[in-house]
Amino acid sequence: MTDLHARSSVRRNSSFMRLWTARIFSTTAFQMLSIVIGWQMYALTGSAFQLGLVGLAQFLPMLLLTLPAGHVADRFDRRTIVYLCQLIEAVVVALLLLGSLQHWLDPLHILLGAAVLGACRTFEAPASAALVPDLVEKEQLPYAAAWSASAGQTAMIVGPALGGVLVALGTAYAYGASLAALLLSAVLVFLVQVVRFVKKSDAVGMDSFLSGLRFVFKRKIILGTISLDLFAVLLGGATALLPIFADDVLRTGPWGLGLLRAAPAVGALAVSVILTRVSMQNSLGKMLFGSLVVFALATVLFGVSTNLWLSLFALLLIGASDVVSVVIRSTLVQINTPQDMQGRVNAVNSLFIGTSNQLGEFESGTLAGLFGAVPATVIGGMGTLAVAVIWMFLFPMLRDLKTYEIDERSTARKPV
């Protein structure tokens, strides 16, 4: 299949495009929910600690349930898992909406709702990621990954902005819009037609739960890809400090903070659209590490900038370079993972990404508390640059990568 044919085939694949549209709706819903739940918790309690508990309530289910979620995604129909999770999420949001309208919602209800939403997302994420290879041919996966990235970035732009406007009108409006988006997403996923699904039929047990981890650590190309993402995001989390930069460094106020938050997503969306039309074959390793170098240097530039427009340019570069590596990494994982292992390996990938995001915010906040926001951001950018250089030598196969599909049969065997 030629690149041109693969590219056009993705656009003509009605099931994939339904899944792509569903992801825009579901991710937009969760972006709105993150705004309204945090706002309502703080409005009810006035406590920053209680606000932090909302994030913890969503993180703990991910930490505890990710490996079982991957096992479920390989054992049962992935499409069914996704739309059932979204229906449960819709029920939770409907209860939050009802509680807001009837004024019986309290902080405990919000924390319980956040925990259930976090648990559902934990099962939904690996099943949704593993569903893509069930819908498209292997040659189409790079373009499907770019389309998926564009869906996520579109939601990252639309969701917070829409959520902020709706919360200003009233929390019920934000909950109602989130509910409608989740229901639309569930209907679209229900209409997806799966082309291929290889069901895992081994015995249920700890050995099966851990098989995804074992597979990742045996395959150097996947281990290098996932660990590179873990440490790069862990160290380069400048976006966690945006409120400090908007207030203390750039002195722009809330309107400037909105621009700063949107800038990485705008850059990522623009490049992800380009990647749906352009092939990176034959230069994958160079593109991967080159994008990380740009990401690191842009982070340093943002850290030292005292001009709003220069800071916005740096954040655009951060988003644009990050999406290049995201598309390459996600495609490498999907192409080099057997069909019956997709759920478990994508679950491990989700765990690494989620952990790096959460710990990255903690790392950035800790360094900012010790040294200040500007030094913390510069240190993070230089740390990401160091990781890129180290990984070039630790994983030469990744550095010299030209094609997505790698044969490692001589160094690793598929687990049974």
mmCIF file of C-alpha atoms in Angstrom, residues 141-408:
data_model
loop_
_atom_site.group_PDB
_atom_site.id
_atom_site.type_symbol
_atom_site.label_atom_id
_atom_site.label_comp_id
_atom_site.label_asym_id
_atom_site.label_seq_id
_atom_site.Cartn_x
_atom_site.Cartn_y
_atom_site.Cartn_z
ATOM 1 C CA LEU A 141 -1.328 3.459 11.558
ATOM 2 C CA PRO A 142 1.070 6.467 11.286
ATOM 3 C CA TYR A 143 -1.684 8.552 9.673
ATOM 4 C CA ALA A 144 -4.289 7.221 12.121
ATOM 5 C CA ALA A 145 -1.980 8.278 14.989
ATOM 6 C CA ALA A 146 -1.712 11.777 13.515
ATOM 7 C CA TRP A 147 -5.508 11.986 13.164
ATOM 8 C CA SER A 148 -5.882 10.819 16.785
ATOM 9 C CA ALA A 149 -3.410 13.456 17.959
ATOM 10 C CA SER A 150 -5.358 16.157 16.114
ATOM 11 C CA ALA A 151 -8.549 15.030 17.872
ATOM 12 C CA GLY A 152 -6.895 15.318 21.266
ATOM 13 C CA GLN A 153 -5.413 18.740 20.560
ATOM 14 C CA THR A 154 -8.717 20.056 19.177
ATOM 15 C CA ALA A 155 -10.378 19.035 22.437
ATOM 16 C CA MET A 156 -7.541 20.612 24.434
ATOM 17 C CA ILE A 157 -8.323 23.942 22.765
ATOM 18 C CA VAL A 158 -12.120 23.771 22.718
ATOM 19 C CA GLY A 159 -12.734 22.023 26.047
ATOM 20 C CA PRO A 160 -11.149 24.461 28.558
ATOM 21 C CA ALA A 161 -12.429 27.534 26.691
ATOM 22 C CA LEU A 162 -15.977 26.176 26.454
ATOM 23 C CA GLY A 163 -15.830 24.910 30.026
ATOM 24 C CA GLY A 164 -14.770 28.316 31.327
ATOM 25 C CA VAL A 165 -17.612 30.080 29.512
ATOM 26 C CA LEU A 166 -20.217 27.560 30.685
ATOM 27 C CA VAL A 167 -19.013 27.622 34.308
ATOM 28 C CA ALA A 168 -19.387 31.403 34.233
ATOM 29 C CA LEU A 169 -23.044 30.875 33.223
ATOM 30 C CA GLY A 170 -23.513 28.200 35.901
ATOM 31 C CA THR A 171 -22.093 24.785 36.793
ATOM 32 C CA ALA A 172 -25.261 23.075 35.541
ATOM 33 C CA TYR A 173 -24.561 24.329 32.016
ATOM 34 C CA ALA A 174 -21.051 22.834 32.068
ATOM 35 C CA TYR A 175 -22.290 19.498 33.431
ATOM 36 C CA GLY A 176 -25.102 19.436 30.859
ATOM 37 C CA ALA A 177 -22.748 20.077 27.928
ATOM 38 C CA SER A 178 -20.345 17.400 29.209
ATOM 39 C CA LEU A 179 -23.214 14.924 29.506
ATOM 40 C CA ALA A 180 -24.370 15.617 25.942
ATOM 41 C CA ALA A 181 -20.816 15.217 24.591
ATOM 42 C CA LEU A 182 -20.309 11.890 26.379
ATOM 43 C CA LEU A 183 -23.618 10.516 25.087
ATOM 44 C CA LEU A 184 -22.775 11.561 21.527
ATOM 45 C CA SER A 185 -19.380 9.905 21.859
ATOM 46 C CA ALA A 186 -20.928 6.663 23.165
ATOM 47 C CA VAL A 187 -23.365 6.528 20.224
ATOM 48 C CA LEU A 188 -20.559 7.071 17.710
ATOM 49 C CA VAL A 189 -18.412 4.347 19.282
ATOM 50 C CA PHE A 190 -21.408 1.989 19.285
ATOM 51 C CA LEU A 191 -21.662 2.478 15.510
ATOM 52 C CA VAL A 192 -17.990 1.547 14.945
ATOM 53 C CA GLN A 193 -17.537 -1.735 13.052
ATOM 54 C CA VAL A 194 -14.478 -3.721 14.158
ATOM 55 C CA VAL A 195 -12.559 -5.318 11.282
ATOM 56 C CA ARG A 196 -10.293 -7.585 13.310
ATOM 57 C CA PHE A 197 -9.996 -8.505 16.974
ATOM 58 C CA VAL A 198 -7.691 -11.214 18.308
ATOM 59 C CA LYS A 199 -9.068 -12.314 21.654
ATOM 60 C CA LYS A 200 -6.621 -13.387 24.347
ATOM 61 C CA SER A 201 -7.726 -16.678 25.857
ATOM 62 C CA ASP A 202 -4.997 -17.517 28.382
ATOM 63 C CA ALA A 203 -5.814 -18.156 32.032
ATOM 64 C CA VAL A 204 -6.682 -15.212 34.244
ATOM 65 C CA GLY A 205 -4.033 -14.543 36.861
ATOM 66 C CA MET A 206 -1.149 -12.371 37.966
ATOM 67 C CA ASP A 207 1.051 -13.822 35.216
ATOM 68 C CA SER A 208 -1.376 -12.549 32.583
ATOM 69 C CA PHE A 209 -1.696 -9.142 34.290
ATOM 70 C CA LEU A 210 2.085 -8.676 34.256
ATOM 71 C CA SER A 211 2.614 -9.975 30.718
ATOM 72 C CA GLY A 212 2.277 -6.446 29.297
ATOM 73 C CA LEU A 213 5.107 -5.215 31.512
ATOM 74 C CA ARG A 214 7.265 -8.209 30.597
ATOM 75 C CA PHE A 215 6.635 -7.655 26.906
ATOM 76 C CA VAL A 216 7.613 -3.975 27.136
ATOM 77 C CA PHE A 217 10.856 -4.730 28.964
ATOM 78 C CA LYS A 218 11.791 -7.461 26.470
ATOM 79 C CA ARG A 219 11.285 -5.276 23.406
ATOM 80 C CA LYS A 220 14.001 -2.640 23.344
ATOM 81 C CA ILE A 221 12.264 -0.501 20.752
ATOM 82 C CA ILE A 222 9.088 -0.239 22.878
ATOM 83 C CA LEU A 223 10.962 0.136 26.175
ATOM 84 C CA GLY A 224 13.082 2.919 24.698
ATOM 85 C CA THR A 225 10.021 4.640 23.245
ATOM 86 C CA ILE A 226 7.905 4.527 26.412
ATOM 87 C CA SER A 227 10.750 5.379 28.819
ATOM 88 C CA LEU A 228 11.828 8.295 26.612
ATOM 89 C CA ASP A 229 8.325 9.717 26.901
ATOM 90 C CA LEU A 230 8.306 9.121 30.667
ATOM 91 C CA PHE A 231 11.492 11.042 31.429
ATOM 92 C CA ALA A 232 11.078 13.749 28.780
ATOM 93 C CA VAL A 233 7.611 14.707 30.055
ATOM 94 C CA LEU A 234 8.697 14.259 33.677
ATOM 95 C CA LEU A 235 11.453 16.865 33.302
ATOM 96 C CA GLY A 236 9.902 19.196 30.719
ATOM 97 C CA GLY A 237 6.664 20.102 32.502
ATOM 98 C CA ALA A 238 6.792 23.880 32.046
ATOM 99 C CA THR A 239 3.032 24.096 31.473
ATOM 100 C CA ALA A 240 2.384 23.269 35.133
ATOM 101 C CA LEU A 241 3.935 26.627 36.048
ATOM 102 C CA LEU A 242 1.950 28.760 33.584
ATOM 103 C CA PRO A 243 -0.090 30.575 36.298
ATOM 104 C CA ILE A 244 3.168 31.728 37.923
ATOM 105 C CA PHE A 245 4.609 32.937 34.617
ATOM 106 C CA ALA A 246 1.393 34.746 33.684
ATOM 107 C CA ASP A 247 1.213 36.536 37.024
ATOM 108 C CA ASP A 248 4.790 37.085 38.206
ATOM 109 C CA VAL A 249 6.980 36.974 35.077
ATOM 110 C CA LEU A 250 4.887 38.197 32.148
ATOM 111 C CA ARG A 251 2.352 40.128 34.269
ATOM 112 C CA THR A 252 -0.505 39.514 31.867
ATOM 113 C CA GLY A 253 -3.292 38.430 34.204
ATOM 114 C CA PRO A 254 -6.027 35.860 33.457
ATOM 115 C CA TRP A 255 -6.362 36.737 29.738
ATOM 116 C CA GLY A 256 -2.657 36.073 29.209
ATOM 117 C CA LEU A 257 -2.913 32.797 31.098
ATOM 118 C CA GLY A 258 -5.647 31.700 28.699
ATOM 119 C CA LEU A 259 -3.399 32.456 25.726
ATOM 120 C CA LEU A 260 -0.477 30.641 27.316
ATOM 121 C CA ARG A 261 -2.581 27.549 28.013
ATOM 122 C CA ALA A 262 -3.925 27.454 24.457
ATOM 123 C CA ALA A 263 -0.585 27.990 22.697
ATOM 124 C CA PRO A 264 0.880 24.443 23.015
ATOM 125 C CA ALA A 265 -2.377 22.894 21.808
ATOM 126 C CA VAL A 266 -2.519 25.270 18.818
ATOM 127 C CA GLY A 267 1.030 24.326 17.824
ATOM 128 C CA ALA A 268 0.307 20.634 18.290
ATOM 129 C CA LEU A 269 -2.938 20.797 16.311
ATOM 130 C CA ALA A 270 -1.261 22.555 13.367
ATOM 131 C CA VAL A 271 1.533 19.975 13.146
ATOM 132 C CA SER A 272 -0.766 16.994 13.699
ATOM 133 C CA VAL A 273 -2.870 18.120 10.713
ATOM 134 C CA ILE A 274 0.317 18.300 8.621
ATOM 135 C CA LEU A 275 1.304 14.802 9.758
ATOM 136 C CA THR A 276 -1.990 13.391 8.445
ATOM 137 C CA ARG A 277 -0.676 14.299 4.974
ATOM 138 C CA VAL A 278 3.104 13.857 5.292
ATOM 139 C CA SER A 279 5.106 10.658 5.844
ATOM 140 C CA MET A 280 8.073 10.567 8.244
ATOM 141 C CA GLN A 281 9.289 7.184 6.991
ATOM 142 C CA ASN A 282 13.058 6.777 6.454
ATOM 143 C CA SER A 283 13.926 9.442 9.044
ATOM 144 C CA LEU A 284 11.978 8.387 12.136
ATOM 145 C CA GLY A 285 14.927 8.334 14.539
ATOM 146 C CA LYS A 286 16.141 11.752 13.437
ATOM 147 C CA MET A 287 12.628 13.187 13.644
ATOM 148 C CA LEU A 288 12.039 11.688 17.103
ATOM 149 C CA PHE A 289 15.206 12.975 18.715
ATOM 150 C CA GLY A 290 15.152 16.200 16.710
ATOM 151 C CA SER A 291 11.671 16.967 18.027
ATOM 152 C CA LEU A 292 12.867 16.320 21.592
ATOM 153 C CA VAL A 293 15.784 18.707 21.139
ATOM 154 C CA VAL A 294 13.386 21.390 19.846
ATOM 155 C CA PHE A 295 11.053 20.649 22.791
ATOM 156 C CA ALA A 296 13.913 21.053 25.280
ATOM 157 C CA LEU A 297 15.303 24.261 23.745
ATOM 158 C CA ALA A 298 11.803 25.760 23.443
ATOM 159 C CA THR A 299 11.253 25.000 27.142
ATOM 160 C CA VAL A 300 14.465 26.855 28.006
ATOM 161 C CA LEU A 301 13.422 29.763 25.754
ATOM 162 C CA PHE A 302 10.053 29.956 27.501
ATOM 163 C CA GLY A 303 11.784 29.913 30.883
ATOM 164 C CA VAL A 304 14.042 32.895 30.141
ATOM 165 C CA SER A 305 11.493 34.949 28.138
ATOM 166 C CA THR A 306 9.990 38.074 29.651
ATOM 167 C CA ASN A 307 7.979 38.957 26.528
ATOM 168 C CA LEU A 308 4.474 37.543 26.062
ATOM 169 C CA TRP A 309 4.791 37.046 22.291
ATOM 170 C CA LEU A 310 8.155 35.304 22.588
ATOM 171 C CA SER A 311 6.710 33.093 25.329
ATOM 172 C CA LEU A 312 3.727 32.215 23.122
ATOM 173 C CA PHE A 313 6.115 31.348 20.274
ATOM 174 C CA ALA A 314 8.095 29.080 22.602
ATOM 175 C CA LEU A 315 4.905 27.335 23.749
ATOM 176 C CA LEU A 316 3.804 26.861 20.131
ATOM 177 C CA LEU A 317 7.149 25.145 19.481
ATOM 178 C CA ILE A 318 6.699 22.998 22.611
ATOM 179 C CA GLY A 319 3.310 21.773 21.411
ATOM 180 C CA ALA A 320 4.421 21.318 17.804
ATOM 181 C CA SER A 321 7.564 19.340 18.665
ATOM 182 C CA ASP A 322 5.780 17.252 21.282
ATOM 183 C CA VAL A 323 3.116 16.032 18.853
ATOM 184 C CA VAL A 324 5.805 14.807 16.411
ATOM 185 C CA SER A 325 7.271 12.548 19.072
ATOM 186 C CA VAL A 326 3.780 11.526 20.259
ATOM 187 C CA VAL A 327 2.810 10.327 16.765
ATOM 188 C CA ILE A 328 6.087 8.437 16.294
ATOM 189 C CA ARG A 329 5.979 6.857 19.750
ATOM 190 C CA SER A 330 2.328 5.776 19.590
ATOM 191 C CA THR A 331 2.756 4.319 16.092
ATOM 192 C CA LEU A 332 5.893 2.393 17.107
ATOM 193 C CA VAL A 333 4.065 0.873 20.074
ATOM 194 C CA GLN A 334 1.023 -0.141 18.015
ATOM 195 C CA ILE A 335 2.901 -1.538 15.017
ATOM 196 C CA ASN A 336 5.408 -3.527 17.068
ATOM 197 C CA THR A 337 2.840 -5.031 19.461
ATOM 198 C CA PRO A 338 0.950 -8.227 18.551
ATOM 199 C CA GLN A 339 -2.796 -7.775 18.141
ATOM 200 C CA ASP A 340 -3.646 -9.874 21.216
ATOM 201 C CA MET A 341 -1.243 -7.799 23.390
ATOM 202 C CA GLN A 342 -2.447 -4.354 22.312
ATOM 203 C CA GLY A 343 -4.610 -3.754 25.390
ATOM 204 C CA ARG A 344 -1.971 -4.665 27.959
ATOM 205 C CA VAL A 345 0.882 -2.850 26.246
ATOM 206 C CA ASN A 346 -1.231 0.281 25.702
ATOM 207 C CA ALA A 347 -2.218 0.069 29.378
ATOM 208 C CA VAL A 348 1.458 0.104 30.375
ATOM 209 C CA ASN A 349 1.970 3.026 27.998
ATOM 210 C CA SER A 350 -0.973 4.875 29.590
ATOM 211 C CA LEU A 351 0.457 4.209 33.048
ATOM 212 C CA PHE A 352 3.843 5.625 32.059
ATOM 213 C CA ILE A 353 2.271 8.694 30.430
ATOM 214 C CA GLY A 354 -0.103 9.330 33.334
ATOM 215 C CA THR A 355 2.663 8.907 35.892
ATOM 216 C CA SER A 356 4.999 11.228 33.991
ATOM 217 C CA ASN A 357 2.283 13.902 33.749
ATOM 218 C CA GLN A 358 1.403 13.728 37.430
ATOM 219 C CA LEU A 359 4.990 13.469 38.693
ATOM 220 C CA GLY A 360 6.095 16.069 36.149
ATOM 221 C CA GLU A 361 3.758 18.624 37.674
ATOM 222 C CA PHE A 362 5.026 17.663 41.140
ATOM 223 C CA GLU A 363 8.669 17.920 39.989
ATOM 224 C CA SER A 364 8.104 21.328 38.381
ATOM 225 C CA GLY A 365 6.272 22.625 41.442
ATOM 226 C CA THR A 366 8.953 21.343 43.820
ATOM 227 C CA LEU A 367 11.811 22.886 41.826
ATOM 228 C CA ALA A 368 9.869 26.143 41.498
ATOM 229 C CA GLY A 369 9.361 26.182 45.254
ATOM 230 C CA LEU A 370 13.089 25.661 45.843
ATOM 231 C CA PHE A 371 14.643 27.804 43.118
ATOM 232 C CA GLY A 372 11.849 29.833 41.510
ATOM 233 C CA ALA A 373 9.742 29.249 38.375
ATOM 234 C CA VAL A 374 12.329 30.506 35.853
ATOM 235 C CA PRO A 375 15.275 28.375 37.080
ATOM 236 C CA ALA A 376 12.952 25.365 37.462
ATOM 237 C CA THR A 377 11.813 25.650 33.838
ATOM 238 C CA VAL A 378 15.360 26.096 32.522
ATOM 239 C CA ILE A 379 16.561 23.114 34.579
ATOM 240 C CA GLY A 380 13.672 21.041 33.231
ATOM 241 C CA GLY A 381 14.476 21.948 29.630
ATOM 242 C CA MET A 382 18.161 21.124 30.071
ATOM 243 C CA GLY A 383 17.171 17.860 31.767
ATOM 244 C CA THR A 384 15.022 16.903 28.768
ATOM 245 C CA LEU A 385 17.942 17.698 26.455
ATOM 246 C CA ALA A 386 20.198 15.474 28.564
ATOM 247 C CA VAL A 387 17.633 12.639 28.402
ATOM 248 C CA ALA A 388 17.524 12.901 24.589
ATOM 249 C CA VAL A 389 21.328 12.624 24.375
ATOM 250 C CA ILE A 390 21.526 9.731 26.858
ATOM 251 C CA TRP A 391 18.733 7.787 25.124
ATOM 252 C CA MET A 392 20.525 8.128 21.771
ATOM 253 C CA PHE A 393 23.345 6.028 23.215
ATOM 254 C CA LEU A 394 21.233 3.715 25.415
ATOM 255 C CA PHE A 395 18.922 2.820 22.506
ATOM 256 C CA PRO A 396 20.917 3.091 19.241
ATOM 257 C CA MET A 397 18.164 1.123 17.473
ATOM 258 C CA LEU A 398 15.782 3.990 18.251
ATOM 259 C CA ARG A 399 18.315 6.599 17.160
ATOM 260 C CA ASP A 400 18.914 4.914 13.783
ATOM 261 C CA LEU A 401 15.251 4.088 13.190
ATOM 262 C CA LYS A 402 14.041 4.450 9.595
ATOM 263 C CA THR A 403 10.819 2.406 9.487
ATOM 264 C CA TYR A 404 8.098 1.766 12.055
ATOM 265 C CA GLU A 405 8.165 -2.036 11.937
ATOM 266 C CA ILE A 406 11.174 -3.587 13.707
ATOM 267 C CA ASP A 407 12.074 -7.281 13.810
ATOM 268 C CA GLU A 408 13.466 -8.113 17.259
#
